[in-house]
Every structure is written in C-alpha cells, then in structure tokens.
Amino acid sequence: IKDTAVCRVFNRNFIVTGEEIVEVFLNPDVYREFRNAFNETPLFMYDEEYKTCFNLFCAVTDRLESCIEYLNGHAETPKTEEDFLSFVMFSCMVLDAVKHVLKQLDIEKIDEINYFQDICLSKPLNIEKHKCPTDDKFFEYLRSIMFAHPFETNRPKFFMKHEIQFSPWVIANNPAMKLRGIKDGVGVRIYSNKFDEIKDLIFSFDVLKKYIKSQYLLLYLAIAKVKEIVSLKEIEWKKHKINRSLDYLDILKEIKDILKLRHEEYYDVETVIRYMGCKNTLKENLTSVERFKQGIIEIIPELCDAVDSLNYEMATEKLDYILHQRPWKMHSMANYQLEKIYCDLNETQIVSKREWALEQVELFSKEFAKKWVTIIPQEMSFDEIKLLVTVSCYLEKIEQEKEKQV
C-alpha cells in the first residue's frame, strides 16, 4: 500500500483507502496515533522531566514509518533468502523500537509463551517443556541464528552446556517444506558442536508474523501512558488559578509566567505587556492609545478563563483580535510595510534593515494611520512605534467594520 497518507483506522488489521478496504499486516495508524499523542502537547519537547523522551519518540516513529511500509509491502511468504532476511531485519527494528519506547515510559511488558511453544517442543529442537523459552527469548534466538552474529551463537539458555550453533543460511521457498505440511514454511539451517547431523528448523511464516504484530500493538500501551501523563499534568495545572484581584498589568504578567511554565506560546502576552507599559511621548496620541488599552483590559477576564481552563486557542484568538487586526481596505504597500516594521524594527537587527524599516514607518504613517495617531519615527522608541502602528490598525478595522454594517 503506497498511499497510506489518506488511510483511516478500520479495526486493527484493516485500513480504508478511498472506497477500498484493505487488510494490512501492521496497521500504520497505530504508530501515527502514538506520534500524535506526544506531538499534541509541548510537554515532551520542553518539560525537564519528559524531554529526554522526545528525541527517542521522534526517531522511533520515523523509523517505524519506513519499516512498516516495507513490511506491509513484503508480507507474503518470502521466496528468497534475501527477502526473508530483509523481512526479519525490518521486523527487528519494529520490535526494538517498541521495546525502547516501553522502557522509556516505565511500562513493564509481560513476556509470554503464546506463539513459538509448539516450535520449541517439536523437532528438530525438542526442548524440554520446563526449559521452553518465552516468545521474546525465542525470537532473540531466531534473530541470532538467522543473522549468525555473523556465523555463530551460544547465548540461548535452552542450549546444552557449552553448545555453540552455526548457520550457513536461512531457508525460504524450499519444496521440501510442503512435504512436511507447512505451505508457508520458512526456517534456518543449524549446525552444532553438540550433534553430528544437520538440522533444519522450519516453521510457519504466519506464526512469525502474528508474534511481530502482537509486539507492534504494544504501542497502544505507550499511547495510553502518554495520554495519562498529559492528563495528570493538566489536572495539576488546572489547580493553579490566576489571581484576578491583581491590577491588569500584574495579571498579564502572571498569565505570561503560567504560559511559559506550561511551555505554551507567550509572545503575544509579552507584547501586550510591553505595549501597556510603553511611554507615550505625544499627548495627541493619548485618546487612541487609551482606546486600544481599554480593549486589552476588557478581554483580560476572558484571557484568565481561557488560561485557567487550558483553552490556549481561545487565549490566542482573543490576543489576535487585539494585536493583529488588519483593516480589510488598506493602501497597496501596507502589508509589506507592516512586515518590515514588525520584523526588522528591533535592536538585534542589522543597521541597514532597521533604517529601511524606519522608512516604511514614515510611509505608513502618512496613510490611514494619520487618522488615529501621529508617528515620528526618528524620535520614538521601537516599542512606541509598533504600539502606534498596532493602534492605528486596530481602530481602523473597527471603523471599517461599522461602515460595513450600515
């Protein structure tokens, strides 16, 4: 399946592409749901307690994206040694990815005996039942003998004392397997220093796939844990209510501190604080500036409600209405001038760009802005200039909206 970007979840084994329902080996929506869970909050990117997880989670989901695309495209019984080895290699990356995520989140995984027990108890391994390895341990054995590390392995606990096993190749598409009644048989040839004969360990490819899928679906545990972490943090944050008995400037400062603590965007609040404390150098601007400041004061209760309830989108909308108003009718160069004023009029910008921005202020001040404020670029601070430009846009927008209603 190539176009997985338009797929949606359909149980855990199917996806829908357009009008077609397609069964898949590993549903890509599982890792996407995990990716969304940790990306929907800034907590994992910035919080000291959790930000060590973020790089791992990003690496895991990016790697899962390519691995699962490959595995879903090669989920049929492999026909060549190369196909089988590639399938196991990509599967190992999926399993290791999930294992690392669970470990990072302190999720204890139960290592069960569900999939490979019959393979262990029967020929050619004939492992005694009380020594039968768990699924995870048996897969580790399969991985080591298939890749042969690079030629031998001696780690499994179910080996005889001092036993070393060697493997010359993996087995795929061998006609002899069908004679054993395994239509989807795959396996590995085994030599050992403890037995003289050659052993071919043959098993169903479908059993291997079922085990891999079971481990991949453990990502749902990680999804639940991430959501739990976020939920508990939000409960803690909601306990802190803004002190509304403070004066408006201190309330805004508290809002900024809270947003910063919660790793949310606070630039607009910081801008409002600067504007509210900005020194006014011309008396003729007082009336317009006070109208603008009153507009800010009027939305402070709603800002408090939004931050107390963790509704940051509402807070952004309220601030956006004040700070980023644009009249629907403006002169032709207005947007360009506003961009230069807001972006380049700061002390860290190079001199030539600052000077060009001041020229744009001069030009802007001679258009609709002069109805509302007087701007003297060379005599005013950058903050006062930006405040007056913002005031002019705010008041002009209000006036034009009233005209539209008439």
mmCIF file of C-alpha atoms in Angstrom:
data_model
loop_
_atom_site.group_PDB
_atom_site.id
_atom_site.type_symbol
_atom_site.label_atom_id
_atom_site.label_comp_id
_atom_site.label_asym_id
_atom_site.label_seq_id
_atom_site.Cartn_x
_atom_site.Cartn_y
_atom_site.Cartn_z
ATOM 1 C CA ILE A 1 0.000 0.000 0.000
ATOM 2 C CA LYS A 2 1.733 3.163 -1.157
ATOM 3 C CA ASP A 3 -0.762 5.907 -0.368
ATOM 4 C CA THR A 4 -1.084 5.437 3.380
ATOM 5 C CA ALA A 5 -1.435 9.196 3.963
ATOM 6 C CA VAL A 6 -5.157 9.034 3.155
ATOM 7 C CA CYS A 7 -5.823 5.908 5.216
ATOM 8 C CA ARG A 8 -8.017 5.808 8.310
ATOM 9 C CA VAL A 9 -8.347 3.214 11.046
ATOM 10 C CA PHE A 10 -10.590 0.204 10.449
ATOM 11 C CA ASN A 11 -10.179 -2.134 13.456
ATOM 12 C CA ARG A 12 -6.511 -3.034 13.942
ATOM 13 C CA ASN A 13 -5.977 -5.066 10.795
ATOM 14 C CA PHE A 14 -7.648 -3.015 8.079
ATOM 15 C CA ILE A 15 -7.311 0.443 6.600
ATOM 16 C CA VAL A 16 -9.585 2.282 4.223
ATOM 17 C CA THR A 17 -8.098 3.932 1.150
ATOM 18 C CA GLY A 18 -10.762 5.774 -0.761
ATOM 19 C CA GLU A 19 -13.596 3.265 -1.100
ATOM 20 C CA GLU A 20 -11.357 0.190 -0.809
ATOM 21 C CA ILE A 21 -10.976 -1.786 2.427
ATOM 22 C CA VAL A 22 -7.508 -3.325 2.594
ATOM 23 C CA GLU A 23 -6.165 -5.847 5.095
ATOM 24 C CA VAL A 24 -2.676 -4.981 6.253
ATOM 25 C CA PHE A 25 -0.028 -6.812 8.230
ATOM 26 C CA LEU A 26 0.859 -3.857 10.508
ATOM 27 C CA ASN A 27 -1.648 -1.019 10.634
ATOM 28 C CA PRO A 28 0.297 2.256 10.187
ATOM 29 C CA ASP A 29 -2.384 4.146 12.109
ATOM 30 C CA VAL A 30 -1.030 2.662 15.349
ATOM 31 C CA TYR A 31 2.343 4.421 15.191
ATOM 32 C CA ARG A 32 0.620 7.534 13.816
ATOM 33 C CA GLU A 33 -1.642 7.609 16.854
ATOM 34 C CA PHE A 34 1.433 7.356 19.080
ATOM 35 C CA ARG A 35 3.127 10.172 17.140
ATOM 36 C CA ASN A 36 0.026 12.361 17.514
ATOM 37 C CA ALA A 37 -0.196 11.610 21.242
ATOM 38 C CA PHE A 38 3.225 13.065 22.078
ATOM 39 C CA ASN A 39 3.119 15.807 19.414
ATOM 40 C CA GLU A 40 -0.234 17.251 20.508
ATOM 41 C CA THR A 41 1.382 18.681 23.623
ATOM 42 C CA PRO A 42 4.602 20.695 24.104
ATOM 43 C CA LEU A 43 5.179 18.736 27.316
ATOM 44 C CA PHE A 44 7.501 16.103 25.854
ATOM 45 C CA MET A 45 9.521 18.601 23.856
ATOM 46 C CA TYR A 46 10.226 21.071 26.672
ATOM 47 C CA ASP A 47 9.456 19.668 30.130
ATOM 48 C CA GLU A 48 12.634 18.717 32.020
ATOM 49 C CA GLU A 49 11.041 15.523 33.276
ATOM 50 C CA TYR A 50 9.982 14.249 29.859
ATOM 51 C CA LYS A 51 12.015 15.945 27.141
ATOM 52 C CA THR A 52 14.560 13.107 27.152
ATOM 53 C CA CYS A 53 11.747 11.026 25.667
ATOM 54 C CA PHE A 54 11.116 13.356 22.755
ATOM 55 C CA ASN A 55 14.108 12.596 20.542
ATOM 56 C CA LEU A 56 13.616 8.864 21.072
ATOM 57 C CA PHE A 57 9.908 9.074 20.239
ATOM 58 C CA CYS A 58 10.599 11.073 17.082
ATOM 59 C CA ALA A 59 13.321 8.659 15.978
ATOM 60 C CA VAL A 60 11.123 5.654 16.716
ATOM 61 C CA THR A 61 8.105 6.888 14.778
ATOM 62 C CA ASP A 62 10.200 7.982 11.802
ATOM 63 C CA ARG A 63 11.893 4.585 11.722
ATOM 64 C CA LEU A 64 8.546 2.793 12.147
ATOM 65 C CA GLU A 65 7.172 4.699 9.174
ATOM 66 C CA SER A 66 9.753 3.260 6.783
ATOM 67 C CA CYS A 67 9.863 -0.197 8.396
ATOM 68 C CA ILE A 68 6.115 -0.697 8.326
ATOM 69 C CA GLU A 69 5.860 0.479 4.749
ATOM 70 C CA TYR A 70 8.442 -2.164 3.818
ATOM 71 C CA LEU A 71 6.889 -4.958 5.900
ATOM 72 C CA ASN A 72 3.385 -4.325 4.588
ATOM 73 C CA GLY A 73 4.761 -4.447 1.071
ATOM 74 C CA HIS A 74 6.571 -7.754 1.751
ATOM 75 C CA ALA A 75 4.085 -9.574 3.978
ATOM 76 C CA GLU A 76 3.711 -12.610 1.693
ATOM 77 C CA THR A 77 5.779 -15.718 2.395
ATOM 78 C CA PRO A 78 9.316 -14.843 1.217
ATOM 79 C CA LYS A 79 10.588 -16.599 -1.882
ATOM 80 C CA THR A 80 14.299 -15.888 -1.455
ATOM 81 C CA GLU A 81 16.868 -15.858 1.314
ATOM 82 C CA GLU A 82 17.328 -12.128 0.776
ATOM 83 C CA ASP A 83 13.593 -11.464 1.140
ATOM 84 C CA PHE A 84 13.436 -13.438 4.378
ATOM 85 C CA LEU A 85 16.491 -11.793 5.904
ATOM 86 C CA SER A 86 15.225 -8.329 4.937
ATOM 87 C CA PHE A 87 11.830 -9.088 6.455
ATOM 88 C CA VAL A 88 13.408 -10.184 9.746
ATOM 89 C CA MET A 89 15.752 -7.184 9.774
ATOM 90 C CA PHE A 90 12.901 -4.676 9.410
ATOM 91 C CA SER A 91 10.857 -6.642 11.953
ATOM 92 C CA CYS A 92 13.716 -6.414 14.447
ATOM 93 C CA MET A 93 13.742 -2.649 14.103
ATOM 94 C CA VAL A 94 9.994 -2.522 14.787
ATOM 95 C CA LEU A 95 10.313 -4.717 17.875
ATOM 96 C CA ASP A 96 13.321 -2.827 19.207
ATOM 97 C CA ALA A 97 11.530 0.480 18.624
ATOM 98 C CA VAL A 98 8.538 -0.626 20.674
ATOM 99 C CA LYS A 99 10.778 -2.094 23.379
ATOM 100 C CA HIS A 100 12.710 1.172 23.778
ATOM 101 C CA VAL A 101 9.505 3.213 23.980
ATOM 102 C CA LEU A 102 8.023 0.972 26.661
ATOM 103 C CA LYS A 103 11.251 1.097 28.646
ATOM 104 C CA GLN A 104 11.417 4.896 28.403
ATOM 105 C CA LEU A 105 7.862 5.137 29.742
ATOM 106 C CA ASP A 106 8.492 2.567 32.527
ATOM 107 C CA ILE A 107 5.925 0.178 31.095
ATOM 108 C CA GLU A 108 6.592 -3.410 32.122
ATOM 109 C CA LYS A 109 5.936 -5.801 29.257
ATOM 110 C CA ILE A 110 4.844 -9.366 30.021
ATOM 111 C CA ASP A 111 6.994 -11.877 28.161
ATOM 112 C CA GLU A 112 4.587 -14.719 27.349
ATOM 113 C CA ILE A 113 4.677 -18.162 25.738
ATOM 114 C CA ASN A 114 1.965 -17.913 23.097
ATOM 115 C CA TYR A 115 3.410 -18.228 19.621
ATOM 116 C CA PHE A 116 6.558 -20.362 19.494
ATOM 117 C CA GLN A 117 5.986 -23.060 22.109
ATOM 118 C CA ASP A 118 4.985 -25.767 19.612
ATOM 119 C CA ILE A 119 8.087 -24.990 17.521
ATOM 120 C CA CYS A 120 10.288 -25.332 20.587
ATOM 121 C CA LEU A 121 8.760 -28.599 21.828
ATOM 122 C CA SER A 122 8.763 -30.393 18.462
ATOM 123 C CA LYS A 123 11.528 -31.489 16.096
ATOM 124 C CA PRO A 124 14.238 -30.564 15.470
ATOM 125 C CA LEU A 125 14.734 -28.575 18.704
ATOM 126 C CA ASN A 126 12.876 -30.919 21.082
ATOM 127 C CA ILE A 127 13.320 -28.535 24.007
ATOM 128 C CA GLU A 128 12.066 -29.869 27.327
ATOM 129 C CA LYS A 129 8.884 -28.078 28.384
ATOM 130 C CA HIS A 130 10.338 -26.678 31.593
ATOM 131 C CA LYS A 131 13.193 -25.162 29.561
ATOM 132 C CA CYS A 132 10.918 -23.754 26.860
ATOM 133 C CA PRO A 133 11.875 -20.112 26.200
ATOM 134 C CA THR A 134 9.389 -17.272 26.151
ATOM 135 C CA ASP A 135 8.337 -15.762 22.844
ATOM 136 C CA ASP A 136 10.780 -12.873 23.214
ATOM 137 C CA LYS A 137 13.690 -15.152 24.086
ATOM 138 C CA PHE A 138 12.906 -17.496 21.210
ATOM 139 C CA PHE A 139 12.725 -14.614 18.759
ATOM 140 C CA GLU A 140 16.103 -13.411 20.045
ATOM 141 C CA TYR A 141 17.411 -16.896 19.291
ATOM 142 C CA LEU A 142 15.893 -16.859 15.804
ATOM 143 C CA ARG A 143 17.419 -13.466 15.141
ATOM 144 C CA SER A 144 20.858 -14.543 16.320
ATOM 145 C CA ILE A 145 20.922 -17.809 14.364
ATOM 146 C CA MET A 146 19.442 -16.235 11.205
ATOM 147 C CA PHE A 147 21.982 -13.420 11.201
ATOM 148 C CA ALA A 148 24.513 -15.803 12.841
ATOM 149 C CA HIS A 149 26.312 -12.994 14.683
ATOM 150 C CA PRO A 150 27.794 -13.252 11.996
ATOM 151 C CA PHE A 151 28.359 -17.033 11.984
ATOM 152 C CA GLU A 152 27.612 -18.480 15.412
ATOM 153 C CA THR A 153 25.612 -18.078 18.608
ATOM 154 C CA ASN A 154 25.887 -19.538 22.107
ATOM 155 C CA ARG A 155 23.630 -17.285 24.163
ATOM 156 C CA PRO A 156 20.266 -19.136 24.459
ATOM 157 C CA LYS A 157 19.612 -20.666 27.882
ATOM 158 C CA PHE A 158 17.992 -23.774 26.400
ATOM 159 C CA PHE A 159 21.246 -24.874 24.689
ATOM 160 C CA MET A 160 23.235 -27.799 26.045
ATOM 161 C CA LYS A 161 26.185 -26.902 28.224
ATOM 162 C CA HIS A 162 28.924 -25.248 26.127
ATOM 163 C CA GLU A 163 26.848 -25.663 22.963
ATOM 164 C CA ILE A 164 27.540 -23.399 20.019
ATOM 165 C CA GLN A 165 25.281 -23.321 16.980
ATOM 166 C CA PHE A 166 26.307 -22.247 13.494
ATOM 167 C CA SER A 167 24.180 -21.395 10.485
ATOM 168 C CA PRO A 168 25.148 -21.260 6.810
ATOM 169 C CA TRP A 169 21.856 -19.830 5.566
ATOM 170 C CA VAL A 170 18.175 -19.189 6.133
ATOM 171 C CA ILE A 171 15.549 -21.240 4.301
ATOM 172 C CA ALA A 172 12.828 -19.829 2.066
ATOM 173 C CA ASN A 173 10.719 -21.321 -0.744
ATOM 174 C CA ASN A 174 12.039 -24.862 -0.226
ATOM 175 C CA PRO A 175 9.778 -27.500 -1.884
ATOM 176 C CA ALA A 176 10.603 -29.954 0.887
ATOM 177 C CA MET A 177 8.661 -27.820 3.359
ATOM 178 C CA LYS A 178 5.377 -28.530 1.601
ATOM 179 C CA LEU A 179 6.007 -32.255 2.105
ATOM 180 C CA ARG A 180 6.051 -31.533 5.827
ATOM 181 C CA GLY A 181 2.626 -29.884 5.535
ATOM 182 C CA ILE A 182 3.825 -26.297 6.015
ATOM 183 C CA LYS A 183 2.670 -24.305 2.990
ATOM 184 C CA ASP A 184 4.160 -21.037 4.244
ATOM 185 C CA GLY A 185 7.285 -22.573 5.737
ATOM 186 C CA VAL A 186 10.444 -20.609 6.409
ATOM 187 C CA GLY A 187 13.406 -21.531 8.520
ATOM 188 C CA VAL A 188 17.113 -21.755 9.147
ATOM 189 C CA ARG A 189 19.757 -24.484 8.777
ATOM 190 C CA ILE A 190 21.597 -25.285 12.006
ATOM 191 C CA TYR A 191 24.947 -26.922 12.748
ATOM 192 C CA SER A 192 26.000 -27.572 16.340
ATOM 193 C CA ASN A 193 29.105 -28.686 18.156
ATOM 194 C CA LYS A 194 26.834 -30.952 20.221
ATOM 195 C CA PHE A 195 25.228 -33.023 17.444
ATOM 196 C CA ASP A 196 26.519 -34.560 14.232
ATOM 197 C CA GLU A 197 23.503 -34.206 11.979
ATOM 198 C CA ILE A 198 22.325 -31.114 10.156
ATOM 199 C CA LYS A 199 19.045 -29.683 11.442
ATOM 200 C CA ASP A 200 16.584 -27.574 9.502
ATOM 201 C CA LEU A 201 14.353 -25.541 11.810
ATOM 202 C CA ILE A 202 11.174 -24.990 9.764
ATOM 203 C CA PHE A 203 8.142 -23.052 10.991
ATOM 204 C CA SER A 204 5.120 -21.187 9.668
ATOM 205 C CA PHE A 205 5.796 -17.675 8.410
ATOM 206 C CA ASP A 206 2.312 -16.741 9.631
ATOM 207 C CA VAL A 207 3.275 -17.619 13.228
ATOM 208 C CA LEU A 208 6.257 -15.281 12.983
ATOM 209 C CA LYS A 209 4.020 -12.508 11.622
ATOM 210 C CA LYS A 210 1.495 -12.976 14.438
ATOM 211 C CA TYR A 211 4.237 -12.578 17.021
ATOM 212 C CA ILE A 212 5.596 -9.455 15.347
ATOM 213 C CA LYS A 213 2.127 -7.938 15.142
ATOM 214 C CA SER A 214 1.476 -8.674 18.832
ATOM 215 C CA GLN A 215 4.637 -6.780 19.781
ATOM 216 C CA TYR A 216 3.869 -3.875 17.476
ATOM 217 C CA LEU A 217 0.405 -3.488 19.011
ATOM 218 C CA LEU A 218 2.041 -2.966 22.409
ATOM 219 C CA LEU A 219 2.391 0.629 21.206
ATOM 220 C CA TYR A 220 -1.177 1.023 22.458
ATOM 221 C CA LEU A 221 0.258 0.756 25.988
ATOM 222 C CA ALA A 222 2.601 3.638 25.169
ATOM 223 C CA ILE A 223 -0.250 5.688 23.707
ATOM 224 C CA ALA A 224 -2.288 5.188 26.880
ATOM 225 C CA LYS A 225 0.697 6.096 29.087
ATOM 226 C CA VAL A 226 1.451 9.285 27.143
ATOM 227 C CA LYS A 227 -2.193 10.354 27.432
ATOM 228 C CA GLU A 228 -2.144 9.558 31.148
ATOM 229 C CA ILE A 229 0.997 11.667 31.672
ATOM 230 C CA VAL A 230 -0.584 14.608 29.842
ATOM 231 C CA SER A 231 -3.885 14.216 31.726
ATOM 232 C CA LEU A 232 -2.184 14.183 35.142
ATOM 233 C CA LYS A 233 -0.117 17.235 34.227
ATOM 234 C CA GLU A 234 -3.237 19.089 33.092
ATOM 235 C CA ILE A 235 -5.010 18.263 36.358
ATOM 236 C CA GLU A 236 -2.034 19.736 38.206
ATOM 237 C CA TRP A 237 -2.054 22.864 36.023
ATOM 238 C CA LYS A 238 -5.787 23.439 36.483
ATOM 239 C CA LYS A 239 -5.295 23.687 40.237
ATOM 240 C CA HIS A 240 -3.372 26.947 39.699
ATOM 241 C CA LYS A 241 -5.890 29.751 39.140
ATOM 242 C CA ILE A 242 -4.898 33.252 38.103
ATOM 243 C CA ASN A 243 -5.177 35.819 40.884
ATOM 244 C CA ARG A 244 -7.765 38.198 39.434
ATOM 245 C CA SER A 245 -7.537 40.627 42.340
ATOM 246 C CA LEU A 246 -4.236 41.943 40.963
ATOM 247 C CA ASP A 247 -4.040 45.007 38.731
ATOM 248 C CA TYR A 248 -4.313 44.328 34.998
ATOM 249 C CA LEU A 249 -0.563 44.560 34.319
ATOM 250 C CA ASP A 250 0.280 42.049 37.061
ATOM 251 C CA ILE A 251 -2.463 39.737 35.810
ATOM 252 C CA LEU A 252 -0.925 39.821 32.334
ATOM 253 C CA LYS A 253 2.489 39.070 33.835
ATOM 254 C CA GLU A 254 1.040 36.101 35.720
ATOM 255 C CA ILE A 255 -0.593 34.834 32.518
ATOM 256 C CA LYS A 256 2.779 35.064 30.781
ATOM 257 C CA ASP A 257 4.520 33.170 33.599
ATOM 258 C CA ILE A 258 1.897 30.425 33.538
ATOM 259 C CA LEU A 259 2.093 30.011 29.759
ATOM 260 C CA LYS A 260 5.867 29.873 29.969
ATOM 261 C CA LEU A 261 5.707 27.248 32.723
ATOM 262 C CA ARG A 262 3.335 25.151 30.615
ATOM 263 C CA HIS A 263 5.554 25.510 27.538
ATOM 264 C CA GLU A 264 2.858 27.355 25.614
ATOM 265 C CA GLU A 265 3.403 30.336 23.311
ATOM 266 C CA TYR A 266 3.543 33.566 25.314
ATOM 267 C CA TYR A 267 4.981 36.047 22.793
ATOM 268 C CA ASP A 268 1.687 37.901 22.291
ATOM 269 C CA VAL A 269 1.165 38.313 26.035
ATOM 270 C CA GLU A 270 4.713 39.627 26.316
ATOM 271 C CA THR A 271 3.977 42.095 23.516
ATOM 272 C CA VAL A 272 0.797 43.269 25.248
ATOM 273 C CA ILE A 273 2.738 43.802 28.486
ATOM 274 C CA ARG A 274 5.300 45.931 26.636
ATOM 275 C CA TYR A 275 2.565 47.983 24.958
ATOM 276 C CA MET A 276 0.670 48.523 28.211
ATOM 277 C CA GLY A 277 3.821 49.821 29.889
ATOM 278 C CA CYS A 278 5.062 51.797 26.907
ATOM 279 C CA LYS A 279 5.761 55.503 27.486
ATOM 280 C CA ASN A 280 3.598 57.839 25.396
ATOM 281 C CA THR A 281 5.598 60.802 24.064
ATOM 282 C CA LEU A 282 2.807 62.774 22.310
ATOM 283 C CA LYS A 283 -0.367 63.995 24.004
ATOM 284 C CA GLU A 284 -2.323 63.832 20.752
ATOM 285 C CA ASN A 285 -1.954 60.031 20.753
ATOM 286 C CA LEU A 286 -3.378 59.552 24.257
ATOM 287 C CA THR A 287 -7.032 59.105 23.268
ATOM 288 C CA SER A 288 -6.344 56.477 20.607
ATOM 289 C CA VAL A 289 -3.834 54.609 22.755
ATOM 290 C CA GLU A 290 -6.244 54.543 25.683
ATOM 291 C CA ARG A 291 -8.982 53.114 23.454
ATOM 292 C CA PHE A 292 -6.576 50.360 22.453
ATOM 293 C CA LYS A 293 -5.516 49.675 26.038
ATOM 294 C CA GLN A 294 -9.119 49.582 27.150
ATOM 295 C CA GLY A 295 -9.742 46.925 24.521
ATOM 296 C CA ILE A 296 -6.975 44.861 26.131
ATOM 297 C CA ILE A 297 -8.319 45.407 29.645
ATOM 298 C CA GLU A 298 -11.779 44.252 28.530
ATOM 299 C CA ILE A 299 -10.515 40.863 27.351
ATOM 300 C CA ILE A 300 -8.377 40.130 30.433
ATOM 301 C CA PRO A 301 -11.202 38.225 32.249
ATOM 302 C CA GLU A 302 -11.666 36.051 29.155
ATOM 303 C CA LEU A 303 -7.910 35.518 28.949
ATOM 304 C CA CYS A 304 -7.935 34.355 32.576
ATOM 305 C CA ASP A 305 -10.824 31.973 31.856
ATOM 306 C CA ALA A 306 -9.018 30.570 28.833
ATOM 307 C CA VAL A 307 -5.724 30.003 30.671
ATOM 308 C CA ASP A 308 -7.420 28.583 33.782
ATOM 309 C CA SER A 309 -9.278 26.062 31.604
ATOM 310 C CA LEU A 310 -6.196 25.311 29.445
ATOM 311 C CA ASN A 311 -8.013 26.641 26.390
ATOM 312 C CA TYR A 312 -4.955 28.183 24.774
ATOM 313 C CA GLU A 313 -6.614 28.518 21.374
ATOM 314 C CA MET A 314 -9.212 30.854 22.877
ATOM 315 C CA ALA A 315 -6.461 32.901 24.513
ATOM 316 C CA THR A 316 -4.672 33.161 21.182
ATOM 317 C CA GLU A 317 -7.860 34.256 19.422
ATOM 318 C CA LYS A 318 -8.516 36.977 21.985
ATOM 319 C CA LEU A 319 -4.996 38.367 21.734
ATOM 320 C CA ASP A 320 -5.004 38.038 17.962
ATOM 321 C CA TYR A 321 -8.125 40.214 17.782
ATOM 322 C CA ILE A 322 -6.258 42.980 19.603
ATOM 323 C CA LEU A 323 -2.728 42.706 18.251
ATOM 324 C CA HIS A 324 -3.098 41.505 14.694
ATOM 325 C CA GLN A 325 -6.098 43.363 13.339
ATOM 326 C CA ARG A 326 -5.831 44.388 9.703
ATOM 327 C CA PRO A 327 -8.351 46.708 8.036
ATOM 328 C CA TRP A 328 -9.951 44.997 5.051
ATOM 329 C CA LYS A 329 -9.171 48.123 2.960
ATOM 330 C CA MET A 330 -5.523 49.258 3.041
ATOM 331 C CA HIS A 331 -3.132 51.027 0.675
ATOM 332 C CA SER A 332 -1.182 48.848 -1.761
ATOM 333 C CA MET A 333 2.116 48.635 0.148
ATOM 334 C CA ALA A 334 0.590 48.323 3.615
ATOM 335 C CA ASN A 335 1.276 44.606 4.176
ATOM 336 C CA TYR A 336 4.887 44.972 3.057
ATOM 337 C CA GLN A 337 5.376 47.972 5.340
ATOM 338 C CA LEU A 338 3.830 46.183 8.314
ATOM 339 C CA GLU A 339 6.088 43.181 7.767
ATOM 340 C CA LYS A 340 9.212 45.351 7.791
ATOM 341 C CA ILE A 341 8.052 47.339 10.829
ATOM 342 C CA TYR A 342 7.256 44.322 12.997
ATOM 343 C CA CYS A 343 10.134 42.103 11.847
ATOM 344 C CA ASP A 344 13.066 44.466 11.376
ATOM 345 C CA LEU A 345 12.443 47.222 13.884
ATOM 346 C CA ASN A 346 14.452 45.777 16.782
ATOM 347 C CA GLU A 347 17.870 46.282 18.330
ATOM 348 C CA THR A 348 19.224 42.927 17.209
ATOM 349 C CA GLN A 349 18.595 43.620 13.527
ATOM 350 C CA ILE A 350 21.399 44.967 11.336
ATOM 351 C CA VAL A 351 21.505 48.760 10.927
ATOM 352 C CA SER A 352 20.593 48.832 7.228
ATOM 353 C CA LYS A 353 17.421 46.811 7.813
ATOM 354 C CA ARG A 354 16.435 48.950 10.799
ATOM 355 C CA GLU A 355 16.863 52.088 8.745
ATOM 356 C CA TRP A 356 14.775 50.650 5.926
ATOM 357 C CA ALA A 357 12.085 49.696 8.445
ATOM 358 C CA LEU A 358 12.025 53.279 9.754
ATOM 359 C CA GLU A 359 11.489 54.499 6.185
ATOM 360 C CA GLN A 360 8.499 52.148 5.955
ATOM 361 C CA VAL A 361 7.161 53.618 9.207
ATOM 362 C CA GLU A 362 7.350 57.079 7.669
ATOM 363 C CA LEU A 363 5.409 55.948 4.602
ATOM 364 C CA PHE A 364 2.844 54.016 6.666
ATOM 365 C CA SER A 365 2.258 56.967 8.972
ATOM 366 C CA LYS A 366 1.093 59.087 6.018
ATOM 367 C CA GLU A 367 -1.706 56.708 5.054
ATOM 368 C CA PHE A 368 -4.748 55.730 7.173
ATOM 369 C CA ALA A 369 -2.597 55.703 10.340
ATOM 370 C CA LYS A 370 -2.604 59.510 10.437
ATOM 371 C CA LYS A 371 -6.354 59.433 11.174
ATOM 372 C CA TRP A 372 -5.612 57.862 14.541
ATOM 373 C CA VAL A 373 -2.047 58.584 15.648
ATOM 374 C CA THR A 374 0.983 60.728 14.985
ATOM 375 C CA ILE A 375 4.210 58.806 14.478
ATOM 376 C CA ILE A 376 7.635 60.476 14.467
ATOM 377 C CA PRO A 377 9.963 57.549 13.602
ATOM 378 C CA GLN A 378 13.314 59.175 14.461
ATOM 379 C CA GLU A 379 12.128 60.416 17.872
ATOM 380 C CA MET A 380 10.226 57.409 19.204
ATOM 381 C CA SER A 381 11.304 54.059 20.654
ATOM 382 C CA PHE A 382 10.739 50.970 18.581
ATOM 383 C CA ASP A 383 8.093 49.757 21.048
ATOM 384 C CA GLU A 384 6.182 53.034 20.831
ATOM 385 C CA ILE A 385 6.277 52.950 17.035
ATOM 386 C CA LYS A 386 4.957 49.385 16.958
ATOM 387 C CA LEU A 387 2.310 50.267 19.532
ATOM 388 C CA LEU A 388 1.069 53.210 17.476
ATOM 389 C CA VAL A 389 1.064 51.179 14.245
ATOM 390 C CA THR A 390 -0.945 48.466 16.036
ATOM 391 C CA VAL A 391 -3.354 51.053 17.468
ATOM 392 C CA SER A 392 -3.980 52.545 14.030
ATOM 393 C CA CYS A 393 -4.752 49.139 12.511
ATOM 394 C CA TYR A 394 -6.993 48.213 15.436
ATOM 395 C CA LEU A 395 -9.055 51.397 15.308
ATOM 396 C CA GLU A 396 -9.234 51.477 11.503
ATOM 397 C CA LYS A 397 -10.521 47.903 11.442
ATOM 398 C CA ILE A 398 -13.236 48.742 13.982
ATOM 399 C CA GLU A 399 -14.319 51.773 11.949
ATOM 400 C CA GLN A 400 -14.440 49.843 8.676
ATOM 401 C CA GLU A 401 -16.473 47.077 10.318
ATOM 402 C CA LYS A 402 -19.017 49.674 11.484
ATOM 403 C CA GLU A 403 -19.205 51.093 7.960
ATOM 404 C CA LYS A 404 -19.912 47.631 6.552
ATOM 405 C CA GLN A 405 -22.826 47.225 8.955
ATOM 406 C CA VAL A 406 -24.503 50.443 7.898
#
